[in-house]
Coordinates of C-alpha atoms and ligand atoms in Angstrom, one line a residue:
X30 CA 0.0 0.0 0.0
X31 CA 0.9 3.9 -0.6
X32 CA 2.2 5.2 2.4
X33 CA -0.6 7.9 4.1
X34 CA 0.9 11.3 3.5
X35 CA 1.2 12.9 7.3
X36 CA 1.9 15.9 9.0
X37 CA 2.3 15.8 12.4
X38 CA 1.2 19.1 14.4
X39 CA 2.5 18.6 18.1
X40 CA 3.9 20.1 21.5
X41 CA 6.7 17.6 22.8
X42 CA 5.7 16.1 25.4
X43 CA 7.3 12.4 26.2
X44 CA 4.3 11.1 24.9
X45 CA 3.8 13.3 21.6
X46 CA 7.8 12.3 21.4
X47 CA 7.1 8.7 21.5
X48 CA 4.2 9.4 18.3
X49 CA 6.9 11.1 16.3
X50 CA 9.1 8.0 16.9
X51 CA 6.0 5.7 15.6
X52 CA 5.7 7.6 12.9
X53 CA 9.1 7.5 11.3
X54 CA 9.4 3.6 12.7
X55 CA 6.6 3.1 10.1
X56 CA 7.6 4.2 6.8
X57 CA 5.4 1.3 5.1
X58 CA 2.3 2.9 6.2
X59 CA 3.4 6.7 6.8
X60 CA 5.0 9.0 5.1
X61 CA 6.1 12.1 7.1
X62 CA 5.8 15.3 5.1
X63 CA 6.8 17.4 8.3
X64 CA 6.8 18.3 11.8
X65 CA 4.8 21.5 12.9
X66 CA 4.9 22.9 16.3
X67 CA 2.7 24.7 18.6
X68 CA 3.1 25.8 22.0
X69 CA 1.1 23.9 24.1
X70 CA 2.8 21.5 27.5
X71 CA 6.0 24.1 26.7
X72 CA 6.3 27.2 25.1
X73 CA 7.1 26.8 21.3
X74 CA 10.4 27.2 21.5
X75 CA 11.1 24.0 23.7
X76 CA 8.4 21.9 21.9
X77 CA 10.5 23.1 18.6
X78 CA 13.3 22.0 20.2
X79 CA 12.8 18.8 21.7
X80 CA 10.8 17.7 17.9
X81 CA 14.3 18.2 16.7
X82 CA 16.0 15.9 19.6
X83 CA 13.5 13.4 18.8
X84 CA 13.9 13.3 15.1
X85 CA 18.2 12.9 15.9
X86 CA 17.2 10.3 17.9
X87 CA 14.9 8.4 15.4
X88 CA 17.9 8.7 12.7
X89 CA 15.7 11.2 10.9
X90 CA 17.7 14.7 10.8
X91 CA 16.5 15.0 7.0
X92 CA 12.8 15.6 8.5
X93 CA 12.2 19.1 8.1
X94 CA 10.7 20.8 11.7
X95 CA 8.6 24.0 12.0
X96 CA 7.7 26.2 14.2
X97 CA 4.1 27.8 14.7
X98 CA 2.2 29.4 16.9
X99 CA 3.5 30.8 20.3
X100 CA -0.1 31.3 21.8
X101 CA -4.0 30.3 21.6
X102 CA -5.7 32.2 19.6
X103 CA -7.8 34.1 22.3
X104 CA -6.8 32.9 25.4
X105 CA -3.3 33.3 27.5
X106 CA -1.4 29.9 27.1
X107 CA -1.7 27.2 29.7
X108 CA 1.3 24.9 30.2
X109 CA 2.2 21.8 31.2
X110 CA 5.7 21.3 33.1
X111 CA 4.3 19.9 36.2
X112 CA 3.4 16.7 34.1
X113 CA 6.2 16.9 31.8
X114 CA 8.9 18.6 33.3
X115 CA 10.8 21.9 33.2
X116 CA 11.8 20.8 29.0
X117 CA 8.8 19.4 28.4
X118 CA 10.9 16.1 27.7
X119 CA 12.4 15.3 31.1
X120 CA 13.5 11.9 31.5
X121 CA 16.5 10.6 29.8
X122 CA 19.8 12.8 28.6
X123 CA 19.5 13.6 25.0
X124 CA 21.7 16.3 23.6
X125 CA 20.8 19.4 22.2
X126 CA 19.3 19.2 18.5
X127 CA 22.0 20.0 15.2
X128 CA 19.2 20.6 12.8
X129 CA 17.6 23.4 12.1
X130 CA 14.5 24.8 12.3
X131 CA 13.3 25.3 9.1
X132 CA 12.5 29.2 8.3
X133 CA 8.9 28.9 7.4
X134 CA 6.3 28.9 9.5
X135 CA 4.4 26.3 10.4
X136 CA 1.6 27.2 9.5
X137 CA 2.3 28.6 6.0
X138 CA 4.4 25.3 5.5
X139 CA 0.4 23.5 6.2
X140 CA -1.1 25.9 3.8
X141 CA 1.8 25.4 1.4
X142 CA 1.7 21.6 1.2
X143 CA -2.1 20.9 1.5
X144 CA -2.3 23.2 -2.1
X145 CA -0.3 21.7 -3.7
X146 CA -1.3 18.4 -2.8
X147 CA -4.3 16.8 -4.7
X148 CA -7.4 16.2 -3.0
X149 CA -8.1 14.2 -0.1
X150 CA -4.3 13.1 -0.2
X151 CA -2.6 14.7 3.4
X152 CA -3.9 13.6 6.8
X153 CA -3.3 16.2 9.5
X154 CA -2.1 14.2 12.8
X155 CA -2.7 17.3 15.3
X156 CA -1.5 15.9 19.0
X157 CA -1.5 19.4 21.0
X158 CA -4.1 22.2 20.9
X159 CA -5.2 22.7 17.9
X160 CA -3.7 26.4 17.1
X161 CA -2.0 25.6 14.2
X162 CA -4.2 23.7 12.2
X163 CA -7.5 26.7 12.7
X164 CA -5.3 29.2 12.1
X165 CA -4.4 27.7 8.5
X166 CA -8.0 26.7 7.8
X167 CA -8.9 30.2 9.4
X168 CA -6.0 31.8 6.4
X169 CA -7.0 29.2 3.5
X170 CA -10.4 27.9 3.9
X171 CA -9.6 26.5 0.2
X172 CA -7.3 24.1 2.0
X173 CA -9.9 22.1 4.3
X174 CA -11.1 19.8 0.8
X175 CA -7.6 18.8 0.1
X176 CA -7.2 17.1 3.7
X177 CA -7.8 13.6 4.0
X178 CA -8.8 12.6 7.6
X179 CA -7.6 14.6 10.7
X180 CA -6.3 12.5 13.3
X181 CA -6.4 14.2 17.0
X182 CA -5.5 13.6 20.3
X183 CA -8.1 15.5 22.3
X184 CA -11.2 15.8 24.5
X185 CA -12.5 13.1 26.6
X186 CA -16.6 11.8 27.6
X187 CA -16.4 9.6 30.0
X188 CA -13.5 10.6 31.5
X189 CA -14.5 14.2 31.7
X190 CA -11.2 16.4 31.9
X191 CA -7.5 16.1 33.0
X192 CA -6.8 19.6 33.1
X193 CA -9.9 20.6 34.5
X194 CA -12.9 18.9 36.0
X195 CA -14.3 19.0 32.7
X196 CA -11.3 19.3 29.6
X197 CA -8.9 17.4 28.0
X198 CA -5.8 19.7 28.0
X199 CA -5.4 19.9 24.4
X200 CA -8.7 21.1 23.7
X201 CA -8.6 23.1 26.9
X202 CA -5.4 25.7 25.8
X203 CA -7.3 26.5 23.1
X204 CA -11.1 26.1 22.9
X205 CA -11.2 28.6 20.2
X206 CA -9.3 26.7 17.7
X207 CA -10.6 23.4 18.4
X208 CA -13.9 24.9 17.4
X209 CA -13.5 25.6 14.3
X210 CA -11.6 22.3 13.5
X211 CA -14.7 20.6 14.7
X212 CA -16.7 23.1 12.4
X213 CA -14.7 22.6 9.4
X214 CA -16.4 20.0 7.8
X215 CA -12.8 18.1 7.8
X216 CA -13.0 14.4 8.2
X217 CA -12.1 14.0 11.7
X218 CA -11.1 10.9 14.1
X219 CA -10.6 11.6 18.0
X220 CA -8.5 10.1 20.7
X221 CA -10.3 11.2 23.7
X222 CA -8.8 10.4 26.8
X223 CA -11.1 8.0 26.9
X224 CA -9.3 5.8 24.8
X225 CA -5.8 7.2 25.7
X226 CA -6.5 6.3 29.6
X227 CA -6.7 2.4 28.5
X228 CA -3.1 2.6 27.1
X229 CA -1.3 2.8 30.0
X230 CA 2.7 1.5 30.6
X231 CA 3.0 -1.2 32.8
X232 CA 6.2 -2.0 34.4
X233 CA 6.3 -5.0 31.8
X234 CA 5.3 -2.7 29.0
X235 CA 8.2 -0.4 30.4
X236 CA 10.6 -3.6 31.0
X237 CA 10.0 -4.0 26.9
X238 CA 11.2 -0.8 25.9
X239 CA 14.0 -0.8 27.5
X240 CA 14.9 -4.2 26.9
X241 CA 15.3 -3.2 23.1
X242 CA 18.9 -2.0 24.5
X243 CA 18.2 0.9 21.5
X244 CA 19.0 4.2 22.3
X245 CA 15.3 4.4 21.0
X246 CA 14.3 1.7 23.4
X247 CA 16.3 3.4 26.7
X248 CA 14.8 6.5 25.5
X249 CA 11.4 5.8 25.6
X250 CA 11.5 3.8 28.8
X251 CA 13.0 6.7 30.5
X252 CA 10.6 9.2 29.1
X253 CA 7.5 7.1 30.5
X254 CA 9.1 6.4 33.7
X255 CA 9.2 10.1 34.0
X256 CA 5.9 11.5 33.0
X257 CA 4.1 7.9 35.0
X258 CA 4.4 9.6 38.3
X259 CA 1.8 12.3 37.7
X260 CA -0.8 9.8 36.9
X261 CA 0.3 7.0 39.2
X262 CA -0.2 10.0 42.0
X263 CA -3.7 11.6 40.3
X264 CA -5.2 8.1 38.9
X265 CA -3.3 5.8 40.8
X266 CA -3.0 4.2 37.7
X267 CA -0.4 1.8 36.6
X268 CA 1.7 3.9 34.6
X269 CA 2.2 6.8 32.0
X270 CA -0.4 7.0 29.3
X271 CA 0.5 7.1 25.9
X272 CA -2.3 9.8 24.5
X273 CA -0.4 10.7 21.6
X274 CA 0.7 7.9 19.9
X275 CA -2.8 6.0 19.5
X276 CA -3.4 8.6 16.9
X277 CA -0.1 7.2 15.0
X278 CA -1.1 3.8 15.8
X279 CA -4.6 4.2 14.2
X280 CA -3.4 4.8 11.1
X281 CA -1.2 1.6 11.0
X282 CA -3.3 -0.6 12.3
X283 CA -7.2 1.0 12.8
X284 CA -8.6 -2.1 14.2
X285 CA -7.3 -2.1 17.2
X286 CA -9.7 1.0 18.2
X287 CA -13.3 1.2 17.8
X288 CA -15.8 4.0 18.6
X289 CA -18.9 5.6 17.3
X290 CA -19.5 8.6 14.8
X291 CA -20.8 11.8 17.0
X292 CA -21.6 15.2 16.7
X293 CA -19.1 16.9 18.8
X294 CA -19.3 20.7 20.0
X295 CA -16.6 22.6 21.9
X296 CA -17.2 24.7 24.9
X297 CA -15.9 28.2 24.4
X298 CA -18.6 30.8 26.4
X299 CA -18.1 29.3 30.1
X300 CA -15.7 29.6 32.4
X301 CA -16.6 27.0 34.1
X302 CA -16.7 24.0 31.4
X303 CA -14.1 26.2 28.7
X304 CA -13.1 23.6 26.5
X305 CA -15.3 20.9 27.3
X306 CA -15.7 18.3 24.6
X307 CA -19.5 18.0 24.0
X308 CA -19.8 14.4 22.5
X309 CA -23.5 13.5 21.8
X310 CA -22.1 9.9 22.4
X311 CA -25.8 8.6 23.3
X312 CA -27.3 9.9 20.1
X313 CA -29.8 12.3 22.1
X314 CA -29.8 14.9 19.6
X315 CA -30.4 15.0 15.8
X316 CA -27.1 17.0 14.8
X317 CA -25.4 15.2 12.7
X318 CA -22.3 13.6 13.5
X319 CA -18.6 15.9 12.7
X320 CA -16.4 13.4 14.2
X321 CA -15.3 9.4 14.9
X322 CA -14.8 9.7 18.2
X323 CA -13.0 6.4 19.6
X324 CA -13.7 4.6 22.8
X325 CA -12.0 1.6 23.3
X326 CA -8.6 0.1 22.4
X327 CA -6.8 -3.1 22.1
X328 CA -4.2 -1.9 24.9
X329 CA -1.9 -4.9 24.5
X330 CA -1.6 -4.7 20.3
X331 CA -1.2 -1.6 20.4
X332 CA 1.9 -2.2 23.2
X333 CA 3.1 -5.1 20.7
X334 CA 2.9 -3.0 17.7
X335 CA 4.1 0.1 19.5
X336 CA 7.6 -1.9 20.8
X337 CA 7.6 -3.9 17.6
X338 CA 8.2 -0.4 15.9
X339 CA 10.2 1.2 18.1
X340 CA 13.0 -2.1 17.6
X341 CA 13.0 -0.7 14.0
X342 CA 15.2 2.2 15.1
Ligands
LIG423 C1 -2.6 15.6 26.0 O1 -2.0 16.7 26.7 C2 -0.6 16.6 26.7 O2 -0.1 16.8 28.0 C3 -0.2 15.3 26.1 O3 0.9 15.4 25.3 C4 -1.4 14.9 25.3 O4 -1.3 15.4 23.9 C5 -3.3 14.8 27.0 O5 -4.3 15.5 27.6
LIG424 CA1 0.7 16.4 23.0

């Protein structure tokens, strides 16, 4: 089959690092046309920084990284160090990036390639708030046809809200951008927590990693060790979830996830539910549905193909 032509829009994170690493394990199935940043668990700077460390560490310095938006579009940014640390990708030692940052921004570099791409060809795999990808949609509404499926990490149902009682974090820095994603008419698939909360590393799923012996492999299992504590002391849960890379591993291997197609509204008037992801998951009202929005996951093939991958490195 033809590779799915990607762009990855993201915020590194341990886990949005350990999607870019699926990615380019997976050149079969995915074809990365480029890395776009946004601030979002760091300020854009680091997350455009540590993209680059992870893309040294994958063996893939030829990738071309961009930076894009510093801020939400109508809010004051939110971070996320006290999950992910003071870099954003505490955890093992990696050394500082040699490539650069490419010139363009990233958001003209979306615009850019989604013209000059045919139709329905480019999938847009957004794992951060969702800045970057409304602001090009916002710039070049022409653009929205020639997108495939977007892929995102964001929202939740059942699980209500991470970052507040009632939002995903992603959707919660910037409500105003996952709106009009949701309203764009864009095919759209969503990894609500949810899903994400059923992929958790266990010790053994840890023990795998790092039995790889990989710099890859030590990598990763340092990275979840780190970020694990803040849901092990929130959830008590049994390790780190892996939010961002179900979105990679959907696109190599779909059925291990199933969920429903819902209308989904975003929560940008009150304060009190800002950024809540309103699923209609029960069917209650006749708007018709914007978005897949997945439910369940086969936690252990997605740990098999996810370690598989990784040994590829
Ligand atoms: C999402 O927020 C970030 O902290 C993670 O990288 C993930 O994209 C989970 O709510
Ligand atoms: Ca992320």
């Amino acid at each position: 089959m033809t590779p799915r032509k990607i762009i990855i829009d993201t915020d590194p994170g341990q886990d949005d690092a350990v999607a870019i690493l699926l990615a380019l394990a997976s050149p079969a199935e995915i074809n990365v046309l480029g890395i776009t940043c946004v601030a979002g668990n760091v300020p854009l700077e680091l997350t455009a920084r540590n993209a680059r460390i992870i893309c040294e560490l994958a063996g893939h310095s030829e990738l071309r990284v961009f930076a894009g938006c510093d801020r939400p579009l109508g809010r004051d940014l939110v971070t996320a160090e006290y999950v992910h640390g003071k870099t954003g990708l505490d955890g093992p030692d990696l050394p500082e990036p040699q490539m650069p940052l490419q010139d363009q921004h990233a958001v003209e570099f979306i615009i850019e390639t989604l013209r000059n791409e045919p139709k329905g060809s480019v999938s847009l795999c957004p794992v951060g708030p969702l800045t970057n990808v409304a602001t090009a949609f916002n710039k070049a509404p022409d653009i929205v046809e020639k997108v495939q499926e977007i892929i995102l990490m964001g929202g939740a149902y059942f699980q209500v809200g991470n970052v507040t009682p009632t939002a995903e974090f992603n959707i919660y820095v910037d409500p105003h951008a996952a709106d009009i994603v949701f309203r764009s008419g864009a095919p759209i698939t969503v990894m609500p927590l949810d899903v994400t909360h059923k992929a958790l590393v266990t010790q053994a799923r840890n023990a795998a990693f790092r039995a790889l012996g990989t710099p890859v492999g030590i990598a990763t299992a340092q990275m979840t060790e780190f970020f694990e504590r803040y849901d092990r002391e929130k959830y008590g849960s049994p390790g780190a979830p892996l939010h961002d890379p179900c979105v990679i591993a959907y696109l190599i291997r779909p059925e291990l996830f199933t969920g429903r197609y819902v209308n989904v509204r975003i929560e940008t008037q009150s304060e009190l539910t800002m950024g809540m992801t309103v699923a209609d998951w029960w069917g209650v009202t006749d708007l018709a549905p914007n978005a897949y929005f997945v439910g369940d996951i086969d936690a252990d093939g997605f740990f098999e193909l996810l370690t598989e991958r990784l040994g590829r490195l």
